[in-house]
Every structure is written in structure tokens, then in C-alpha cells.
Amino acid sequence: MLREKVEKTLNLQVEKEGFSSNLYLAMASWTEVNGYPGSATWLYQQAEEERLHMIKIFRYINDRGGCGTVPAFKQPQIEFESLHDIFQKVFEHELFISQSINDLVGVCWEEKDYTTVQFLQWYVQEQIEEESNAKTILDRLNLLGEDKSRLYLFDRDIESFRKPAGAAPAAV
Ligand code: OFO
């Protein structure tokens, strides 16, 4: 049975994961209509992964006797300056999510909920991979600058910058 504070904090993380999904969807749309189909595919995939992250927590809350709550999502940013702007924001957002997961683990330790600490280990590991993928892409973009033909090649090859995926989220 989840303690109230753990349940509340897990539901806050549900909101953050869902917001991440919507943010990446908005970014996917911007890249798709601005001529970056490779980046759009990458971002649509990220949006889908974040949705799975949200549902995995949601169902864990219910499995442990709590109640997963569908939040009201704030609209994400929908206009961006450039591809670089997008991936700078992806990286910053992943740092924010990593901090949020770490804070959540901290709450679970305080509440002596070691089962949820263990559940969250998957997220801790996942964030290492997601931060690293976003940083690799951002570093590459910083090297390329704004030259259009280089950005074309970057967009064509973006999938090759993704690190091999870790364990997939449990089936939902
Ligand atoms: Fe990368 O955010 Fe979900 O966990």
C-alpha cells in the first residue's frame, strides 16, 4: 500500500512524463513542417516513449492500492527558433526529469518505501541513457553550426546517434 506522500509524488511524476510526451510531440510537429523528417521521427519516437513512462507509473500506483490521476496538462511550447533550439531544450528537459526522478527516489527513502525505490531504478537508468542521447545530438549540432547542407546530413543520420536502447518498459 502506498503512503499518501509517495502516491502524490508519483502522480506528479505522471504529469511530468505526460508533459514530456506532449512537448516532444510539439517538437516533432515543428521539425516535420520545417523540413527535418529524421528529427521528426526521432521526436515522435521520444514522445511515444514518454507516454509509456507515464502509463508505467500510472499503473504502478494503481497496482499498489493508490489511484493514478489523469492531470490537466499545460500546453507545451509549440514554436522554436531552430533545430539547435529544439535539442538544447530536449537536453535541458531531460536534466529536469532526471532531477525530478532523483527527488522522487529521495521521498521514497524518507517514507521507507523500498519497493517503490526499486521500481524507480528503471527510471534512474533510463535517464542516464536519455541524457546521454540528447547530449550527443546537441554536441553534434554545436559542431555543425547553421550550415543548411550539414543540417540536412545531420537530420538524415540522426538515428545513428542514438545509443542502443536499455531494457524496454514493462508491457502496459
Ligand atoms: Fe526521459 O523522461 Fe521519461 O523518464
CSV table of N, CA and C and ligand atoms in Angstrom, one decimal:
chain,number,residue,atom,x,y,z
A,1,MET,N,0.9,-1.2,0.0
A,1,MET,CA,0.0,0.0,0.0
A,1,MET,C,0.9,1.2,0.0
A,2,LEU,N,0.6,2.1,-0.9
A,2,LEU,CA,1.4,3.4,-1.0
A,2,LEU,C,1.0,4.3,0.1
A,3,ARG,N,2.0,5.0,0.6
A,3,ARG,CA,1.8,6.1,1.6
A,3,ARG,C,1.3,7.3,0.7
A,4,GLU,N,0.5,8.2,1.4
A,4,GLU,CA,-0.1,9.3,0.7
A,4,GLU,C,1.0,10.2,0.0
A,5,LYS,N,2.1,10.4,0.7
A,5,LYS,CA,3.1,11.3,0.1
A,5,LYS,C,3.7,10.7,-1.1
A,6,VAL,N,4.0,9.4,-1.1
A,6,VAL,CA,4.6,8.7,-2.2
A,6,VAL,C,3.6,8.7,-3.4
A,7,GLU,N,2.3,8.4,-3.1
A,7,GLU,CA,1.3,8.4,-4.1
A,7,GLU,C,1.2,9.8,-4.8
A,8,LYS,N,1.2,10.8,-4.0
A,8,LYS,CA,1.1,12.2,-4.5
A,8,LYS,C,2.3,12.5,-5.4
A,9,THR,N,3.5,12.1,-4.9
A,9,THR,CA,4.7,12.5,-5.7
A,9,THR,C,4.7,11.7,-7.0
A,10,LEU,N,4.3,10.4,-6.9
A,10,LEU,CA,4.3,9.6,-8.1
A,10,LEU,C,3.3,10.2,-9.2
A,11,ASN,N,2.1,10.7,-8.7
A,11,ASN,CA,1.2,11.3,-9.6
A,11,ASN,C,1.7,12.6,-10.2
A,12,LEU,N,2.6,13.3,-9.4
A,12,LEU,CA,3.2,14.5,-10.0
A,12,LEU,C,4.2,14.1,-11.1
A,13,GLN,N,4.8,12.9,-10.9
A,13,GLN,CA,5.7,12.4,-12.0
A,13,GLN,C,4.9,11.9,-13.2
A,14,VAL,N,3.7,11.4,-13.0
A,14,VAL,CA,2.8,11.1,-14.1
A,14,VAL,C,2.6,12.3,-15.0
A,15,GLU,N,2.4,13.4,-14.3
A,15,GLU,CA,2.1,14.7,-15.0
A,15,GLU,C,3.4,15.1,-15.8
A,16,LYS,N,4.5,14.9,-15.2
A,16,LYS,CA,5.8,15.4,-15.9
A,16,LYS,C,6.1,14.5,-17.1
A,17,GLU,N,5.9,13.2,-17.0
A,17,GLU,CA,6.1,12.3,-18.1
A,17,GLU,C,5.2,12.5,-19.2
A,18,GLY,N,3.9,12.8,-18.9
A,18,GLY,CA,2.9,13.1,-19.9
A,18,GLY,C,3.2,14.4,-20.6
A,19,PHE,N,3.6,15.4,-19.8
A,19,PHE,CA,4.0,16.7,-20.4
A,19,PHE,C,5.2,16.5,-21.3
A,20,SER,N,6.2,15.7,-20.9
A,20,SER,CA,7.3,15.4,-21.7
A,20,SER,C,6.9,14.9,-23.1
A,21,SER,N,5.9,14.0,-23.0
A,21,SER,CA,5.4,13.4,-24.3
A,21,SER,C,4.8,14.5,-25.2
A,22,ASN,N,4.0,15.3,-24.6
A,22,ASN,CA,3.4,16.4,-25.4
A,22,ASN,C,4.4,17.4,-25.9
A,23,LEU,N,5.4,17.7,-25.1
A,23,LEU,CA,6.5,18.6,-25.5
A,23,LEU,C,7.2,18.0,-26.7
A,24,TYR,N,7.6,16.7,-26.7
A,24,TYR,CA,8.3,16.1,-27.8
A,24,TYR,C,7.4,16.0,-29.0
A,25,LEU,N,6.1,15.8,-28.8
A,25,LEU,CA,5.1,15.8,-29.9
A,25,LEU,C,5.1,17.2,-30.6
A,26,ALA,N,5.1,18.3,-29.8
A,26,ALA,CA,5.1,19.6,-30.4
A,26,ALA,C,6.4,19.8,-31.1
A,27,MET,N,7.5,19.3,-30.6
A,27,MET,CA,8.8,19.5,-31.3
A,27,MET,C,8.8,18.6,-32.6
A,28,ALA,N,8.2,17.4,-32.5
A,28,ALA,CA,8.1,16.6,-33.7
A,28,ALA,C,7.3,17.3,-34.8
A,29,SER,N,6.3,18.0,-34.4
A,29,SER,CA,5.5,18.7,-35.4
A,29,SER,C,6.3,19.8,-36.0
A,30,TRP,N,7.0,20.6,-35.2
A,30,TRP,CA,7.8,21.7,-35.7
A,30,TRP,C,8.8,21.2,-36.7
A,31,THR,N,9.5,20.1,-36.3
A,31,THR,CA,10.6,19.7,-37.2
A,31,THR,C,10.0,19.1,-38.5
A,32,GLU,N,8.8,18.4,-38.4
A,32,GLU,CA,8.2,17.8,-39.6
A,32,GLU,C,7.8,18.9,-40.6
A,33,VAL,N,7.2,20.0,-40.1
A,33,VAL,CA,6.8,21.1,-41.1
A,33,VAL,C,7.9,22.0,-41.5
A,34,ASN,N,9.1,21.9,-40.8
A,34,ASN,CA,10.2,22.8,-41.2
A,34,ASN,C,11.3,22.0,-41.9
A,35,GLY,N,11.0,20.8,-42.4
A,35,GLY,CA,11.9,20.1,-43.3
A,35,GLY,C,13.0,19.3,-42.7
A,36,TYR,N,12.7,18.7,-41.5
A,36,TYR,CA,13.6,17.8,-40.8
A,36,TYR,C,12.9,16.5,-40.5
A,37,PRO,N,12.7,15.7,-41.5
A,37,PRO,CA,11.9,14.4,-41.3
A,37,PRO,C,12.6,13.5,-40.3
A,38,GLY,N,13.9,13.4,-40.4
A,38,GLY,CA,14.6,12.5,-39.5
A,38,GLY,C,14.5,12.9,-38.0
A,39,SER,N,14.6,14.1,-37.8
A,39,SER,CA,14.5,14.6,-36.4
A,39,SER,C,13.0,14.4,-35.9
A,40,ALA,N,12.1,14.6,-36.9
A,40,ALA,CA,10.7,14.4,-36.5
A,40,ALA,C,10.4,13.0,-36.1
A,41,THR,N,11.0,12.0,-36.9
A,41,THR,CA,10.8,10.6,-36.5
A,41,THR,C,11.4,10.3,-35.1
A,42,TRP,N,12.6,10.9,-34.9
A,42,TRP,CA,13.2,10.7,-33.6
A,42,TRP,C,12.4,11.3,-32.4
A,43,LEU,N,11.8,12.4,-32.7
A,43,LEU,CA,11.0,13.1,-31.6
A,43,LEU,C,9.6,12.4,-31.4
A,44,TYR,N,9.0,11.9,-32.5
A,44,TYR,CA,7.8,11.2,-32.4
A,44,TYR,C,8.0,9.9,-31.5
A,45,GLN,N,9.2,9.3,-31.8
A,45,GLN,CA,9.5,8.1,-31.0
A,45,GLN,C,9.7,8.4,-29.5
A,46,GLN,N,10.4,9.6,-29.3
A,46,GLN,CA,10.6,10.0,-27.9
A,46,GLN,C,9.2,10.3,-27.2
A,47,ALA,N,8.3,10.9,-28.0
A,47,ALA,CA,7.0,11.3,-27.4
A,47,ALA,C,6.3,10.0,-27.0
A,48,GLU,N,6.4,9.0,-27.8
A,48,GLU,CA,5.8,7.7,-27.5
A,48,GLU,C,6.4,7.0,-26.3
A,49,GLU,N,7.7,7.1,-26.2
A,49,GLU,CA,8.4,6.5,-25.0
A,49,GLU,C,8.0,7.2,-23.8
A,50,GLU,N,7.9,8.5,-23.8
A,50,GLU,CA,7.5,9.3,-22.6
A,50,GLU,C,6.1,8.9,-22.2
A,51,ARG,N,5.2,8.7,-23.2
A,51,ARG,CA,3.8,8.3,-22.9
A,51,ARG,C,3.9,6.9,-22.1
A,52,LEU,N,4.7,6.0,-22.6
A,52,LEU,CA,4.9,4.7,-21.9
A,52,LEU,C,5.4,4.9,-20.5
A,53,HIS,N,6.4,5.8,-20.3
A,53,HIS,CA,6.9,6.1,-19.0
A,53,HIS,C,5.8,6.6,-18.1
A,54,MET,N,4.9,7.4,-18.6
A,54,MET,CA,3.7,7.9,-17.8
A,54,MET,C,2.8,6.7,-17.4
A,55,ILE,N,2.5,5.9,-18.4
A,55,ILE,CA,1.5,4.8,-18.1
A,55,ILE,C,2.1,3.8,-17.1
A,56,LYS,N,3.4,3.6,-17.3
A,56,LYS,CA,4.0,2.6,-16.4
A,56,LYS,C,3.9,3.1,-14.9
A,57,ILE,N,4.1,4.3,-14.6
A,57,ILE,CA,4.0,4.8,-13.3
A,57,ILE,C,2.5,4.8,-12.8
A,58,PHE,N,1.6,5.2,-13.8
A,58,PHE,CA,0.2,5.3,-13.5
A,58,PHE,C,-0.3,3.9,-13.0
A,59,ARG,N,0.1,2.9,-13.7
A,59,ARG,CA,-0.4,1.5,-13.4
A,59,ARG,C,0.3,1.0,-12.1
A,60,TYR,N,1.5,1.4,-11.9
A,60,TYR,CA,2.2,1.0,-10.7
A,60,TYR,C,1.4,1.6,-9.5
A,61,ILE,N,1.0,2.9,-9.6
A,61,ILE,CA,0.2,3.5,-8.5
A,61,ILE,C,-1.0,2.6,-8.2
A,62,ASN,N,-1.8,2.3,-9.2
A,62,ASN,CA,-3.0,1.5,-9.1
A,62,ASN,C,-2.7,0.1,-8.5
A,63,ASP,N,-1.6,-0.5,-9.0
A,63,ASP,CA,-1.3,-1.9,-8.5
A,63,ASP,C,-1.0,-1.8,-7.0
A,64,ARG,N,-0.5,-0.7,-6.5
A,64,ARG,CA,-0.1,-0.6,-5.1
A,64,ARG,C,-1.2,0.0,-4.2
A,65,GLY,N,-2.4,0.0,-4.7
A,65,GLY,CA,-3.5,0.4,-3.9
A,65,GLY,C,-3.8,1.9,-3.9
A,66,GLY,N,-3.1,2.6,-4.8
A,66,GLY,CA,-3.3,4.1,-4.9
A,66,GLY,C,-4.3,4.3,-6.1
A,67,CYS,N,-4.3,5.6,-6.5
A,67,CYS,CA,-5.1,5.9,-7.6
A,67,CYS,C,-4.4,6.8,-8.6
A,68,GLY,N,-4.1,6.3,-9.8
A,68,GLY,CA,-3.4,7.1,-10.8
A,68,GLY,C,-4.4,8.2,-11.3
A,69,THR,N,-3.9,9.4,-11.3
A,69,THR,CA,-4.8,10.5,-11.7
A,69,THR,C,-4.4,11.1,-13.0
A,70,VAL,N,-5.3,11.3,-13.9
A,70,VAL,CA,-5.0,12.0,-15.2
A,70,VAL,C,-5.0,13.5,-14.9
A,71,PRO,N,-3.8,14.1,-15.1
A,71,PRO,CA,-3.7,15.5,-14.8
A,71,PRO,C,-4.2,16.4,-16.0
A,72,ALA,N,-4.4,17.7,-15.7
A,72,ALA,CA,-4.6,18.7,-16.7
A,72,ALA,C,-3.2,19.1,-17.2
A,73,PHE,N,-3.0,18.9,-18.5
A,73,PHE,CA,-1.6,19.2,-19.0
A,73,PHE,C,-1.6,20.7,-19.4
A,74,LYS,N,-0.5,21.3,-19.1
A,74,LYS,CA,-0.2,22.7,-19.6
A,74,LYS,C,0.2,22.5,-21.1
A,75,GLN,N,-0.2,23.5,-21.9
A,75,GLN,CA,0.3,23.4,-23.3
A,75,GLN,C,1.8,23.6,-23.4
A,76,PRO,N,2.5,22.7,-24.1
A,76,PRO,CA,3.9,22.9,-24.2
A,76,PRO,C,4.2,24.0,-25.2
A,77,GLN,N,5.5,24.4,-25.3
A,77,GLN,CA,5.9,25.4,-26.3
A,77,GLN,C,5.7,24.8,-27.7
A,78,ILE,N,5.2,25.6,-28.6
A,78,ILE,CA,5.0,25.0,-29.9
A,78,ILE,C,5.8,25.7,-31.0
A,79,GLU,N,6.4,26.8,-30.7
A,79,GLU,CA,7.2,27.5,-31.7
A,79,GLU,C,8.7,27.4,-31.2
A,80,PHE,N,9.6,27.2,-32.2
A,80,PHE,CA,11.0,27.1,-31.9
A,80,PHE,C,11.8,27.9,-32.9
A,81,GLU,N,13.0,28.2,-32.5
A,81,GLU,CA,13.9,29.1,-33.3
A,81,GLU,C,14.6,28.3,-34.4
A,82,SER,N,15.0,27.1,-34.0
A,82,SER,CA,15.9,26.3,-34.9
A,82,SER,C,16.0,24.8,-34.4
A,83,LEU,N,16.6,24.0,-35.2
A,83,LEU,CA,16.9,22.6,-34.7
A,83,LEU,C,17.7,22.6,-33.4
A,84,HIS,N,18.7,23.5,-33.4
A,84,HIS,CA,19.6,23.6,-32.3
A,84,HIS,C,18.8,24.0,-31.0
A,85,ASP,N,17.9,25.0,-31.2
A,85,ASP,CA,17.0,25.4,-30.1
A,85,ASP,C,16.2,24.2,-29.6
A,86,ILE,N,15.7,23.4,-30.5
A,86,ILE,CA,14.9,22.2,-30.1
A,86,ILE,C,15.7,21.2,-29.2
A,87,PHE,N,16.9,20.9,-29.7
A,87,PHE,CA,17.7,19.9,-29.0
A,87,PHE,C,18.4,20.4,-27.7
A,88,GLN,N,18.6,21.7,-27.7
A,88,GLN,CA,19.0,22.4,-26.4
A,88,GLN,C,17.9,22.2,-25.4
A,89,LYS,N,16.7,22.4,-25.8
A,89,LYS,CA,15.5,22.2,-24.9
A,89,LYS,C,15.3,20.8,-24.5
A,90,VAL,N,15.5,19.9,-25.5
A,90,VAL,CA,15.4,18.4,-25.1
A,90,VAL,C,16.3,18.1,-24.0
A,91,PHE,N,17.6,18.5,-24.2
A,91,PHE,CA,18.6,18.2,-23.2
A,91,PHE,C,18.3,18.8,-21.8
A,92,GLU,N,17.9,20.1,-21.8
A,92,GLU,CA,17.5,20.7,-20.5
A,92,GLU,C,16.3,20.0,-19.9
A,93,HIS,N,15.4,19.6,-20.7
A,93,HIS,CA,14.2,19.0,-20.2
A,93,HIS,C,14.6,17.6,-19.6
A,94,GLU,N,15.5,16.9,-20.2
A,94,GLU,CA,15.9,15.6,-19.6
A,94,GLU,C,16.6,15.8,-18.3
A,95,LEU,N,17.4,16.9,-18.2
A,95,LEU,CA,18.1,17.1,-16.9
A,95,LEU,C,17.0,17.4,-15.8
A,96,PHE,N,16.0,18.1,-16.2
A,96,PHE,CA,14.9,18.4,-15.3
A,96,PHE,C,14.2,17.2,-14.8
A,97,ILE,N,14.0,16.3,-15.8
A,97,ILE,CA,13.3,15.0,-15.4
A,97,ILE,C,14.2,14.1,-14.5
A,98,SER,N,15.5,14.1,-14.8
A,98,SER,CA,16.4,13.3,-14.0
A,98,SER,C,16.4,13.8,-12.6
A,99,GLN,N,16.4,15.1,-12.4
A,99,GLN,CA,16.3,15.7,-11.0
A,99,GLN,C,15.0,15.3,-10.4
A,100,SER,N,14.0,15.4,-11.1
A,100,SER,CA,12.7,15.0,-10.6
A,100,SER,C,12.6,13.5,-10.1
A,101,ILE,N,13.2,12.7,-10.9
A,101,ILE,CA,13.2,11.2,-10.5
A,101,ILE,C,14.1,11.1,-9.3
A,102,ASN,N,15.2,11.7,-9.2
A,102,ASN,CA,16.0,11.7,-8.0
A,102,ASN,C,15.3,12.2,-6.8
A,103,ASP,N,14.6,13.3,-6.9
A,103,ASP,CA,13.8,13.8,-5.8
A,103,ASP,C,12.7,12.8,-5.4
A,104,LEU,N,12.2,12.1,-6.4
A,104,LEU,CA,11.1,11.1,-6.1
A,104,LEU,C,11.7,9.9,-5.3
A,105,VAL,N,12.9,9.5,-5.7
A,105,VAL,CA,13.6,8.4,-5.0
A,105,VAL,C,13.8,8.9,-3.6
A,106,GLY,N,14.2,10.1,-3.4
A,106,GLY,CA,14.5,10.7,-2.1
A,106,GLY,C,13.3,10.6,-1.2
A,107,VAL,N,12.1,11.0,-1.7
A,107,VAL,CA,10.8,10.9,-1.0
A,107,VAL,C,10.6,9.5,-0.5
A,108,CYS,N,10.8,8.5,-1.5
A,108,CYS,CA,10.6,7.1,-1.1
A,108,CYS,C,11.5,6.6,0.0
A,109,TRP,N,12.7,7.0,0.0
A,109,TRP,CA,13.7,6.7,1.1
A,109,TRP,C,13.2,7.3,2.4
A,110,GLU,N,12.8,8.5,2.3
A,110,GLU,CA,12.2,9.2,3.6
A,110,GLU,C,11.0,8.4,4.1
A,111,GLU,N,10.2,7.9,3.2
A,111,GLU,CA,9.0,7.2,3.6
A,111,GLU,C,9.2,5.7,3.8
A,112,LYS,N,10.5,5.3,3.7
A,112,LYS,CA,10.8,3.9,3.8
A,112,LYS,C,10.0,3.0,2.9
A,113,ASP,N,9.8,3.5,1.7
A,113,ASP,CA,9.1,2.7,0.7
A,113,ASP,C,10.1,2.1,-0.3
A,114,TYR,N,10.7,1.0,0.1
A,114,TYR,CA,11.8,0.4,-0.7
A,114,TYR,C,11.3,-0.3,-1.9
A,115,THR,N,10.1,-0.7,-1.9
A,115,THR,CA,9.5,-1.3,-3.1
A,115,THR,C,9.5,-0.3,-4.3
A,116,THR,N,9.0,1.0,-3.9
A,116,THR,CA,9.0,2.0,-5.0
A,116,THR,C,10.4,2.5,-5.3
A,117,VAL,N,11.3,2.5,-4.4
A,117,VAL,CA,12.7,2.8,-4.7
A,117,VAL,C,13.2,1.8,-5.8
A,118,GLN,N,12.8,0.5,-5.6
A,118,GLN,CA,13.3,-0.5,-6.6
A,118,GLN,C,12.6,-0.3,-7.9
A,119,PHE,N,11.3,0.0,-7.9
A,119,PHE,CA,10.5,0.3,-9.1
A,119,PHE,C,11.2,1.4,-9.9
A,120,LEU,N,11.6,2.5,-9.2
A,120,LEU,CA,12.2,3.7,-9.8
A,120,LEU,C,13.6,3.5,-10.4
A,121,GLN,N,14.2,2.4,-10.0
A,121,GLN,CA,15.6,2.2,-10.6
A,121,GLN,C,15.6,2.1,-12.1
A,122,TRP,N,14.5,1.6,-12.7
A,122,TRP,CA,14.5,1.6,-14.1
A,122,TRP,C,14.5,3.0,-14.7
A,123,TYR,N,13.8,3.9,-14.0
A,123,TYR,CA,13.8,5.3,-14.5
A,123,TYR,C,15.1,6.0,-14.3
A,124,VAL,N,15.8,5.7,-13.2
A,124,VAL,CA,17.1,6.2,-13.0
A,124,VAL,C,18.1,5.8,-14.1
A,125,GLN,N,18.0,4.6,-14.5
A,125,GLN,CA,18.9,4.0,-15.5
A,125,GLN,C,18.5,4.6,-16.9
A,126,GLU,N,17.2,4.7,-17.1
A,126,GLU,CA,16.7,5.3,-18.4
A,126,GLU,C,17.1,6.7,-18.6
A,127,GLN,N,17.2,7.5,-17.5
A,127,GLN,CA,17.6,8.9,-17.6
A,127,GLN,C,19.0,9.0,-18.0
A,128,ILE,N,19.9,8.1,-17.5
A,128,ILE,CA,21.3,8.2,-17.9
A,128,ILE,C,21.4,8.1,-19.4
A,129,GLU,N,20.6,7.1,-20.0
A,129,GLU,CA,20.6,6.9,-21.4
A,129,GLU,C,20.0,8.1,-22.2
A,130,GLU,N,18.9,8.7,-21.7
A,130,GLU,CA,18.2,9.8,-22.4
A,130,GLU,C,19.0,11.1,-22.3
A,131,GLU,N,19.7,11.3,-21.2
A,131,GLU,CA,20.5,12.5,-21.1
A,131,GLU,C,21.7,12.3,-22.1
A,132,SER,N,22.3,11.2,-22.1
A,132,SER,CA,23.4,10.9,-23.0
A,132,SER,C,23.1,11.1,-24.4
A,133,ASN,N,21.9,10.5,-24.8
A,133,ASN,CA,21.5,10.6,-26.2
A,133,ASN,C,21.3,12.1,-26.6
A,134,ALA,N,20.6,12.8,-25.7
A,134,ALA,CA,20.3,14.3,-26.0
A,134,ALA,C,21.6,15.1,-26.1
A,135,LYS,N,22.6,14.8,-25.2
A,135,LYS,CA,23.9,15.5,-25.2
A,135,LYS,C,24.7,15.2,-26.5
A,136,THR,N,24.7,13.9,-26.9
A,136,THR,CA,25.4,13.5,-28.1
A,136,THR,C,24.8,14.3,-29.3
A,137,ILE,N,23.5,14.4,-29.4
A,137,ILE,CA,22.9,15.1,-30.5
A,137,ILE,C,23.2,16.6,-30.4
A,138,LEU,N,23.1,17.2,-29.2
A,138,LEU,CA,23.4,18.6,-29.1
A,138,LEU,C,24.9,18.9,-29.4
A,139,ASP,N,25.8,18.1,-28.9
A,139,ASP,CA,27.2,18.3,-29.2
A,139,ASP,C,27.4,18.3,-30.7
A,140,ARG,N,26.8,17.4,-31.4
A,140,ARG,CA,26.9,17.3,-32.9
A,140,ARG,C,26.4,18.5,-33.5
A,141,LEU,N,25.3,19.0,-33.1
A,141,LEU,CA,24.7,20.2,-33.7
A,141,LEU,C,25.6,21.4,-33.4
A,142,ASN,N,26.1,21.5,-32.2
A,142,ASN,CA,27.0,22.6,-31.9
A,142,ASN,C,28.2,22.7,-32.8
A,143,LEU,N,28.7,21.5,-33.2
A,143,LEU,CA,29.8,21.4,-34.1
A,143,LEU,C,29.5,21.9,-35.5
A,144,LEU,N,28.2,21.5,-35.9
A,144,LEU,CA,27.8,21.8,-37.3
A,144,LEU,C,27.5,23.2,-37.6
A,145,GLY,N,27.0,24.0,-36.6
A,145,GLY,CA,26.6,25.3,-36.8
A,145,GLY,C,25.3,25.4,-37.6
A,146,GLU,N,25.1,26.4,-38.4
A,146,GLU,CA,23.8,26.6,-39.0
A,146,GLU,C,23.8,26.3,-40.5
A,147,ASP,N,24.9,25.7,-41.0
A,147,ASP,CA,25.0,25.4,-42.4
A,147,ASP,C,24.0,24.4,-42.9
A,148,LYS,N,23.2,24.8,-43.8
A,148,LYS,CA,22.0,24.0,-44.2
A,148,LYS,C,22.3,22.6,-44.8
A,149,SER,N,23.4,22.5,-45.5
A,149,SER,CA,23.7,21.2,-46.1
A,149,SER,C,24.2,20.2,-45.0
A,150,ARG,N,24.9,20.8,-44.0
A,150,ARG,CA,25.3,19.9,-42.9
A,150,ARG,C,24.1,19.5,-42.1
A,151,LEU,N,23.2,20.4,-41.9
A,151,LEU,CA,22.0,20.1,-41.1
A,151,LEU,C,21.2,19.0,-41.8
A,152,TYR,N,21.2,19.1,-43.2
A,152,TYR,CA,20.5,18.1,-43.9
A,152,TYR,C,21.1,16.7,-43.6
A,153,LEU,N,22.4,16.6,-43.6
A,153,LEU,CA,23.0,15.3,-43.3
A,153,LEU,C,22.8,14.9,-41.9
A,154,PHE,N,22.9,15.8,-41.0
A,154,PHE,CA,22.6,15.5,-39.6
A,154,PHE,C,21.2,14.9,-39.5
A,155,ASP,N,20.2,15.6,-40.1
A,155,ASP,CA,18.8,15.1,-40.0
A,155,ASP,C,18.7,13.7,-40.6
A,156,ARG,N,19.4,13.5,-41.7
A,156,ARG,CA,19.3,12.1,-42.3
A,156,ARG,C,19.9,11.0,-41.4
A,157,ASP,N,20.9,11.4,-40.6
A,157,ASP,CA,21.7,10.4,-39.9
A,157,ASP,C,21.3,10.4,-38.4
A,158,ILE,N,20.3,11.1,-38.0
A,158,ILE,CA,20.1,11.3,-36.5
A,158,ILE,C,19.9,10.0,-35.8
A,159,GLU,N,19.3,9.0,-36.4
A,159,GLU,CA,19.0,7.8,-35.7
A,159,GLU,C,20.3,7.1,-35.3
A,160,SER,N,21.4,7.3,-36.1
A,160,SER,CA,22.7,6.6,-35.8
A,160,SER,C,23.3,7.2,-34.5
A,161,PHE,N,22.8,8.4,-34.0
A,161,PHE,CA,23.4,8.9,-32.8
A,161,PHE,C,22.8,8.4,-31.5
A,162,ARG,N,21.7,7.6,-31.7
A,162,ARG,CA,21.0,7.0,-30.5
A,162,ARG,C,21.8,5.9,-30.0
A,163,LYS,N,22.0,5.9,-28.7
A,163,LYS,CA,22.7,4.7,-28.0
A,163,LYS,C,21.8,3.5,-28.0
A,164,PRO,N,22.3,2.3,-28.0
A,164,PRO,CA,21.5,1.1,-28.0
A,164,PRO,C,20.5,1.2,-26.8
A,165,ALA,N,19.3,0.9,-27.1
A,165,ALA,CA,18.3,1.1,-26.0
A,165,ALA,C,18.5,0.1,-24.9
A,166,GLY,N,18.2,0.6,-23.6
A,166,GLY,CA,18.3,-0.3,-22.5
A,166,GLY,C,17.1,-1.2,-22.4
A,167,ALA,N,16.8,-1.7,-21.2
A,167,ALA,CA,15.6,-2.5,-21.1
A,167,ALA,C,14.4,-1.7,-21.5
A,168,ALA,N,13.5,-2.4,-22.3
A,168,ALA,CA,12.3,-1.7,-22.7
A,168,ALA,C,11.3,-1.6,-21.5
A,169,PRO,N,10.4,-0.6,-21.5
A,169,PRO,CA,9.5,-0.5,-20.4
A,169,PRO,C,8.6,-1.8,-20.3
A,170,ALA,N,8.2,-2.2,-19.1
A,170,ALA,CA,7.4,-3.4,-19.0
A,170,ALA,C,6.1,-3.1,-19.8
A,171,ALA,N,5.6,-4.2,-20.3
A,171,ALA,CA,4.3,-4.1,-21.1
A,171,ALA,C,3.3,-3.4,-20.3
A,172,VAL,N,2.5,-2.6,-20.9
A,172,VAL,CA,1.4,-1.9,-20.1
A,172,VAL,C,0.0,-2.4,-20.7
B,1,OFO,FE1,13.2,11.0,-20.3
B,1,OFO,O1,11.7,11.2,-19.2
B,1,OFO,FE2,10.6,9.8,-19.0
B,1,OFO,O2,11.5,9.1,-17.6
